[in-house]
Short mmCIF file of C-alpha atoms and ligand atoms in Angstrom, two decimals:
data_model
loop_
_atom_site.label_atom_id
_atom_site.label_comp_id
_atom_site.label_asym_id
_atom_site.label_seq_id
_atom_site.Cartn_x
_atom_site.Cartn_y
_atom_site.Cartn_z
CA MET A 836 0.00 0.00 0.00
CA ARG A 837 2.80 2.38 0.97
CA CYS A 838 4.64 1.50 -2.25
CA LEU A 839 1.50 2.16 -4.29
CA LYS A 840 1.07 5.57 -2.66
CA LYS A 841 4.73 6.40 -3.33
CA ASN A 842 4.38 5.45 -7.01
CA LEU A 843 1.19 7.48 -7.35
CA LYS A 844 2.94 10.52 -5.83
CA LYS A 845 5.86 10.06 -8.23
CA PHE A 846 3.48 9.78 -11.21
CA GLN A 847 1.60 12.93 -10.16
CA LYS A 848 4.88 14.80 -9.69
CA LYS A 849 6.02 13.83 -13.21
CA LYS A 850 2.69 14.91 -14.66
CA MET A 851 2.94 18.27 -12.92
CA ILE A 852 6.47 18.90 -14.19
CA LYS A 853 5.43 18.06 -17.76
CA LYS A 854 2.50 20.47 -17.45
CA LYS A 855 4.75 23.20 -16.04
CA LEU A 856 7.32 22.78 -18.86
CA LYS A 857 4.60 22.86 -21.51
CA LYS A 858 3.09 26.03 -20.05
CA ASN A 859 6.44 27.83 -19.92
CA ALA A 860 7.39 26.61 -23.42
CA SER A 861 4.20 27.98 -24.93
CA LYS A 862 4.77 31.33 -23.18
CA ILE A 863 8.25 31.63 -24.69
CA ASP A 864 7.05 30.44 -28.12
CA LYS A 865 4.38 33.15 -28.06
CA PHE A 866 6.97 35.78 -27.14
CA LEU A 867 9.27 34.64 -29.98
CA ILE A 868 6.45 34.57 -32.54
CA ASN A 869 5.44 38.13 -31.58
CA PHE A 870 9.04 39.33 -31.67
CA LEU A 871 9.70 37.80 -35.10
CA ASN A 872 6.38 39.01 -36.47
CA ARG A 873 7.39 42.57 -35.58
CA GLN A 874 10.44 42.20 -37.82
CA GLN A 875 10.77 42.12 -41.61
CA ASN A 876 9.57 38.79 -43.00
CA THR A 877 12.74 37.53 -44.68
CA LEU A 878 13.42 34.15 -46.26
CA LEU A 879 15.19 33.04 -43.09
CA VAL A 880 12.21 33.51 -40.76
CA LYS A 881 10.76 30.12 -41.71
CA PRO A 882 13.89 28.04 -40.92
CA MET A 883 14.48 30.18 -37.81
CA LYS A 884 10.95 29.49 -36.54
CA TYR A 885 11.37 25.82 -37.42
CA GLY A 886 14.52 25.68 -35.29
CA VAL A 887 13.33 27.58 -32.25
CA ILE A 888 9.53 27.45 -31.96
CA SER A 889 7.20 24.55 -31.11
CA GLY A 890 9.77 22.01 -30.13
CA GLY A 891 12.03 21.36 -27.23
CA LYS A 892 11.39 21.39 -23.52
CA LYS A 893 12.61 24.97 -23.05
CA ILE A 894 13.97 23.78 -19.73
CA ARG A 895 16.49 26.63 -19.54
CA SER A 896 13.57 29.09 -19.54
CA THR A 897 11.89 27.18 -16.73
CA LEU A 898 15.12 27.37 -14.70
CA ILE A 899 15.27 31.14 -15.29
CA LEU A 900 11.66 31.69 -14.21
CA GLU A 901 12.09 29.49 -11.14
CA THR A 902 15.33 31.18 -10.10
CA GLY A 903 13.41 34.44 -10.48
CA LYS A 904 10.92 33.19 -7.88
CA ILE A 905 13.74 32.93 -5.30
CA PHE A 906 14.47 36.65 -5.67
CA ASN A 907 10.89 37.84 -6.31
CA VAL A 908 11.71 38.93 -9.88
CA SER A 909 8.58 39.29 -12.01
CA GLU A 910 8.18 37.24 -15.20
CA LYS A 911 7.99 40.44 -17.25
CA LYS A 912 11.62 41.15 -16.36
CA LEU A 913 12.72 37.66 -17.38
CA LEU A 914 10.85 36.77 -20.59
CA ASN A 915 13.39 38.48 -22.89
CA ILE A 916 16.18 36.57 -21.17
CA CYS A 917 14.32 33.26 -21.61
CA ALA A 918 13.65 33.94 -25.31
CA ALA A 919 17.27 34.97 -25.92
CA VAL A 920 18.57 31.82 -24.24
CA GLU A 921 16.26 29.62 -26.34
CA CYS A 922 17.54 31.36 -29.50
CA ILE A 923 21.16 30.65 -28.54
CA HIS A 924 20.31 27.06 -27.57
CA SER A 925 18.47 26.41 -30.84
CA TYR A 926 21.22 28.03 -32.90
CA SER A 927 23.73 25.68 -31.26
CA LEU A 928 21.55 22.64 -32.00
CA ILE A 929 21.00 23.66 -35.65
CA HIS A 930 24.76 24.02 -36.15
CA ASP A 931 25.55 20.93 -34.08
CA ASP A 932 23.38 18.80 -36.40
CA LEU A 933 25.23 19.93 -39.56
CA PRO A 934 27.27 17.35 -41.49
CA CYS A 935 30.52 19.19 -40.58
CA MET A 936 29.72 18.73 -36.87
CA ASP A 937 27.65 15.87 -35.44
CA ASN A 938 25.83 15.11 -38.69
CA ASP A 939 22.42 14.29 -37.20
CA SER A 940 19.34 14.26 -39.40
CA LEU A 941 16.73 14.05 -36.65
CA ARG A 942 16.07 16.58 -33.89
CA ARG A 943 13.04 16.81 -31.58
CA GLY A 944 11.41 14.02 -33.58
CA LYS A 945 11.57 16.03 -36.81
CA PRO A 946 14.10 16.34 -39.66
CA SER A 947 16.99 18.59 -38.57
CA THR A 948 16.90 22.13 -39.96
CA HIS A 949 19.55 21.41 -42.65
CA ILE A 950 17.60 18.35 -43.83
CA LYS A 951 14.42 20.38 -44.13
CA PHE A 952 15.86 23.62 -45.58
CA GLY A 953 19.35 22.75 -46.86
CA GLU A 954 22.77 23.34 -45.29
CA ALA A 955 23.27 26.96 -46.32
CA SER A 956 19.88 28.04 -44.96
CA ALA A 957 20.52 26.13 -41.73
CA VAL A 958 23.88 27.88 -41.20
CA LEU A 959 22.28 31.26 -41.88
CA ALA A 960 19.15 30.60 -39.79
CA GLY A 961 21.36 29.42 -36.90
CA SER A 962 23.56 32.51 -37.15
CA SER A 963 20.46 34.71 -37.31
CA LEU A 964 19.09 33.14 -34.12
CA LEU A 965 22.43 33.90 -32.45
CA THR A 966 22.17 37.58 -33.36
CA LEU A 967 18.41 37.68 -32.64
CA ALA A 968 19.22 36.77 -29.02
CA PHE A 969 21.12 40.05 -28.64
CA GLU A 970 18.35 42.04 -30.32
CA ILE A 971 15.90 40.56 -27.82
CA ILE A 972 18.04 41.53 -24.80
CA SER A 973 18.76 45.03 -26.07
CA ASP A 974 15.13 45.66 -27.11
CA LYS A 975 13.84 49.02 -25.88
CA LYS A 976 10.66 47.37 -24.62
CA PHE A 977 12.58 45.05 -22.25
CA PRO A 978 11.83 46.70 -18.90
CA ILE A 979 15.21 46.60 -17.16
CA GLN A 980 17.88 49.29 -16.69
CA PRO A 981 20.36 49.86 -19.57
CA ASN A 982 23.41 49.08 -17.40
CA ILE A 983 21.91 45.70 -16.47
CA LYS A 984 21.13 45.02 -20.15
CA SER A 985 24.80 45.65 -20.99
CA GLU A 986 25.90 43.35 -18.19
CA ILE A 987 23.59 40.62 -19.50
CA VAL A 988 24.74 41.09 -23.11
CA ARG A 989 28.38 40.76 -22.00
CA SER A 990 27.68 37.60 -20.05
CA LEU A 991 25.57 36.01 -22.81
CA ALA A 992 28.29 36.73 -25.37
CA SER A 993 31.05 35.20 -23.29
CA CYS A 994 28.92 32.14 -22.40
CA SER A 995 28.12 31.58 -26.11
CA GLY A 996 31.44 32.18 -27.83
CA HIS A 997 34.91 30.64 -27.71
CA THR A 998 35.02 30.77 -23.89
CA GLY A 999 31.60 29.07 -23.73
CA ILE A 1000 29.39 26.93 -25.95
CA ALA A 1001 31.41 27.28 -29.17
CA GLY A 1002 34.69 26.63 -27.36
CA GLY A 1003 33.18 23.59 -25.65
CA GLN A 1004 31.88 22.29 -28.97
CA GLU A 1005 35.38 22.62 -30.48
CA LEU A 1006 36.79 20.56 -27.59
CA ASP A 1007 34.00 17.99 -27.95
CA LEU A 1008 34.84 17.48 -31.63
CA LYS A 1009 38.62 17.41 -31.00
CA PHE A 1010 38.16 14.86 -28.17
CA GLU A 1011 36.48 12.30 -30.47
CA ASN A 1012 38.32 8.95 -30.39
CA LYS A 1013 40.93 10.33 -27.96
CA LYS A 1014 41.66 9.26 -24.41
CA LYS A 1015 40.87 12.20 -22.16
CA SER A 1016 40.99 12.63 -18.37
CA ILE A 1017 37.91 13.15 -16.17
CA ASN A 1018 38.88 16.79 -15.61
CA GLN A 1019 39.31 17.44 -19.33
CA ILE A 1020 35.85 15.99 -20.03
CA ILE A 1021 34.24 17.95 -17.18
CA ASN A 1022 35.87 21.16 -18.45
CA MET A 1023 34.61 20.47 -22.00
CA GLN A 1024 31.06 19.66 -20.87
CA LYS A 1025 30.90 22.64 -18.50
CA LYS A 1026 31.62 24.82 -21.53
CA LYS A 1027 29.54 23.05 -24.20
CA THR A 1028 26.44 22.58 -22.07
CA GLY A 1029 27.12 24.23 -18.71
CA LYS A 1030 27.89 27.79 -19.79
CA LEU A 1031 24.36 28.52 -21.03
CA PHE A 1032 22.91 27.23 -17.75
CA ASN A 1033 25.51 29.37 -15.95
CA PHE A 1034 24.17 32.40 -17.86
CA CYS A 1035 20.53 31.51 -17.02
CA LEU A 1036 21.10 31.79 -13.27
CA TYR A 1037 23.61 34.64 -13.46
CA ALA A 1038 21.22 36.79 -15.52
CA VAL A 1039 18.49 36.46 -12.88
CA GLY A 1040 21.01 37.59 -10.25
CA ALA A 1041 21.86 40.60 -12.44
CA VAL A 1042 18.18 41.57 -12.89
CA ALA A 1043 17.64 41.16 -9.13
CA LYS A 1044 20.64 43.48 -8.57
CA LYS A 1045 22.41 40.92 -6.41
CA SER A 1046 25.99 41.29 -5.14
CA LYS A 1047 29.00 40.08 -7.15
CA ARG A 1048 29.37 37.24 -4.65
CA GLU A 1049 25.74 36.07 -5.10
CA LYS A 1050 26.01 36.31 -8.91
CA ASN A 1051 29.17 34.23 -8.78
CA PHE A 1052 27.36 31.68 -6.60
CA LEU A 1053 24.54 31.55 -9.19
CA SER A 1054 26.99 31.15 -12.10
CA VAL A 1055 28.75 28.21 -10.49
CA LEU A 1056 25.43 26.62 -9.50
CA GLY A 1057 24.09 27.05 -13.05
CA GLU A 1058 27.18 25.46 -14.53
CA GLU A 1059 26.80 22.49 -12.19
CA ILE A 1060 23.14 22.12 -13.19
CA GLY A 1061 24.36 22.16 -16.81
CA LEU A 1062 26.86 19.39 -16.08
CA LEU A 1063 24.07 17.37 -14.45
CA PHE A 1064 21.93 17.96 -17.54
CA GLN A 1065 24.78 16.75 -19.77
CA LEU A 1066 25.25 13.59 -17.67
CA ALA A 1067 21.51 12.88 -18.02
CA ASP A 1068 21.88 13.44 -21.77
CA ASP A 1069 24.68 10.85 -21.87
CA PHE A 1070 22.54 8.38 -19.88
CA LEU A 1071 19.67 8.95 -22.32
CA ASP A 1072 21.95 8.30 -25.27
CA ASN A 1073 22.97 5.02 -23.67
CA LYS A 1074 19.66 3.74 -22.33
CA GLY A 1075 16.91 6.09 -23.50
CA SER A 1076 14.15 5.64 -26.04
CA ALA A 1077 14.75 7.28 -29.43
CA LYS A 1078 11.03 7.98 -29.71
CA LEU A 1079 10.92 9.91 -26.43
CA VAL A 1080 14.26 11.68 -26.92
CA GLY A 1081 13.30 12.68 -30.47
CA LYS A 1082 16.67 11.71 -31.97
CA PRO A 1083 18.62 8.50 -32.51
CA VAL A 1084 20.21 7.02 -29.38
CA LYS A 1085 23.45 5.06 -28.85
CA LYS A 1086 25.36 7.52 -31.04
CA ASP A 1087 28.04 8.65 -28.56
CA ASN A 1088 29.94 5.37 -28.74
CA LYS A 1089 29.66 5.15 -32.52
CA LYS A 1090 31.07 8.66 -32.83
CA GLY A 1091 33.82 7.98 -30.27
CA LYS A 1092 32.56 10.79 -28.01
CA SER A 1093 34.46 11.39 -24.79
CA THR A 1094 31.89 11.22 -22.00
CA LEU A 1095 32.04 10.69 -18.24
CA LEU A 1096 29.79 7.67 -18.71
CA LYS A 1097 32.32 6.05 -21.04
CA LEU A 1098 35.31 6.89 -18.86
CA MET A 1099 33.81 6.01 -15.45
CA GLY A 1100 31.41 3.24 -16.42
CA GLU A 1101 27.69 3.20 -15.66
CA LYS A 1102 27.78 2.62 -11.91
CA LYS A 1103 30.34 5.31 -11.10
CA ALA A 1104 28.79 7.80 -13.51
CA TYR A 1105 25.33 7.44 -11.88
CA LEU A 1106 26.95 7.81 -8.45
CA TYR A 1107 28.80 10.92 -9.61
CA ALA A 1108 25.57 12.40 -11.03
CA ASN A 1109 23.62 11.69 -7.84
CA ASN A 1110 26.32 13.28 -5.69
CA LEU A 1111 26.39 16.29 -7.99
CA LYS A 1112 22.62 16.65 -7.66
CA LYS A 1113 22.81 16.34 -3.86
CA ASN A 1114 25.48 19.07 -3.70
CA ILE A 1115 23.42 21.36 -5.91
CA LEU A 1116 20.36 20.91 -3.68
CA LEU A 1117 22.47 21.45 -0.56
CA LYS A 1118 23.75 24.74 -1.95
CA LEU A 1119 20.17 25.89 -2.56
CA LYS A 1120 19.19 25.31 1.07
CA LYS A 1121 20.27 28.81 2.12
CA HIS A 1122 17.43 30.22 -0.01
CA GLY A 1123 14.74 28.26 1.82
CA LYS A 1124 11.20 27.47 0.68
CA LYS A 1125 11.25 29.71 -2.40
CA THR A 1126 13.45 27.13 -4.13
CA LYS A 1127 10.68 24.47 -4.19
CA ASP A 1128 9.90 24.78 -7.93
CA LEU A 1129 13.55 25.05 -8.92
CA ILE A 1130 14.34 21.92 -6.91
CA SER A 1131 11.60 19.94 -8.68
CA THR A 1132 13.11 20.91 -12.06
CA ILE A 1133 16.60 19.87 -10.92
CA GLU A 1134 15.18 16.51 -9.77
CA PHE A 1135 13.50 16.15 -13.17
CA ILE A 1136 16.77 16.86 -15.01
CA LEU A 1137 18.36 13.67 -13.74
CA GLU A 1138 15.22 11.50 -13.89
CA ARG A 1139 14.01 12.72 -17.30
CA LYS A 1140 13.23 10.33 -20.13
CA PHE A 1141 13.18 13.06 -22.82
C1 LIG B 1484 27.45 24.37 -32.66
C2 LIG B 1484 28.27 26.38 -31.36
C3 LIG B 1484 27.75 25.02 -31.38
C4 LIG B 1484 27.54 24.40 -30.23
C5 LIG B 1484 26.91 23.11 -30.08
C6 LIG B 1484 24.74 22.47 -27.55
C7 LIG B 1484 25.80 21.87 -28.36
C8 LIG B 1484 26.98 22.69 -28.66
C9 LIG B 1484 25.68 20.66 -28.89
C10 LIG B 1484 24.49 19.85 -28.74
C11 LIG B 1484 24.88 18.47 -28.58
C12 LIG B 1484 24.30 17.91 -27.37
C13 LIG B 1484 23.47 16.71 -27.55
C14 LIG B 1484 24.55 18.45 -26.19
C15 LIG B 1484 24.00 17.88 -24.98
C16 LIG B 1484 23.20 18.80 -24.19
C17 LIG B 1484 22.12 19.35 -24.97
C18 LIG B 1484 22.33 20.74 -25.37
C19 LIG B 1484 21.04 18.63 -25.24
C20 LIG B 1484 19.84 19.12 -25.90
O1 LIG B 1484 19.20 20.04 -25.08
P1 LIG B 1484 17.66 19.89 -24.66
O2 LIG B 1484 17.38 18.51 -24.19
O3 LIG B 1484 16.97 20.09 -26.06
O4 LIG B 1484 17.31 21.00 -23.75
P2 LIG B 1484 15.48 20.51 -26.39
O5 LIG B 1484 15.16 19.76 -27.66
O6 LIG B 1484 14.58 20.10 -25.26
O7 LIG B 1484 15.51 21.97 -26.61
#
């Protein structure tokens, strides 16, 4: 009976998280559609919309909104940041799927952008999403102070470029079929995946006008959440369902990817991920009850099946 109750609670929790993600995703999609509709309707709008709207969990946006709850920051002051982050994330996925990178033809259960629109359009749509992110942050209608906008632009640029996602991607590609140490892999994954999560939490701290120390705390925490997300991604590639994940699984080994799962083995990698999650939750304790929603998303990150 107790076991049944526990399973029912777990099922209800999962259902609630799915509902929450869907609600946030549709909010951000709506924002992006409105923003793009206010711009000139160029040939690239279609592949850009294909890459960024109506697909994906938009989990980074959920983390931003839930971190905002800790500091009582209204959604209005965070929506531009969410939309910008989703543009950067989708740009990175569009480029990552290209034949010169990971050469994947399926993304979010649909043909990748280059399969649907051709390679040149995918490169250009991806690049346009990257620049759109900065238009969204610097938009006059975004109701935050100009000096905070500049701070956010600076951080988003450094988390996206050679010291962030792009730099991490370069390492990921160079590490293929090479023997790398645990620290080298962690450093690569913290850049490739972690830096955008780092930005998500940092940006909320900037909007909330927090101290340098608190913003640094949020950056580090975000990066650790990103590493946890990457570990879950590696577990999904190994044991997940292609249908749920929306892309082929068991590709990391075929491509000779350097992952913690491969280096440590399944048991140690799961242990490492669980300890990482515990440490993240411990760090959040100082912020008390307001972290409830954020904690449920962090729990979901490791348990997710998609
Ligand atoms: C091309 C500059 C450049 C960077 C690519 C993000 C990235 C770097 C590569 C993607 C490869 C990959 C599978 C990374 C693992 C983490 C990750 C970003 C997974 C996908 O993110 P989700 O699950 O995707 O949030 P959805 O579809 O939900 O938006």
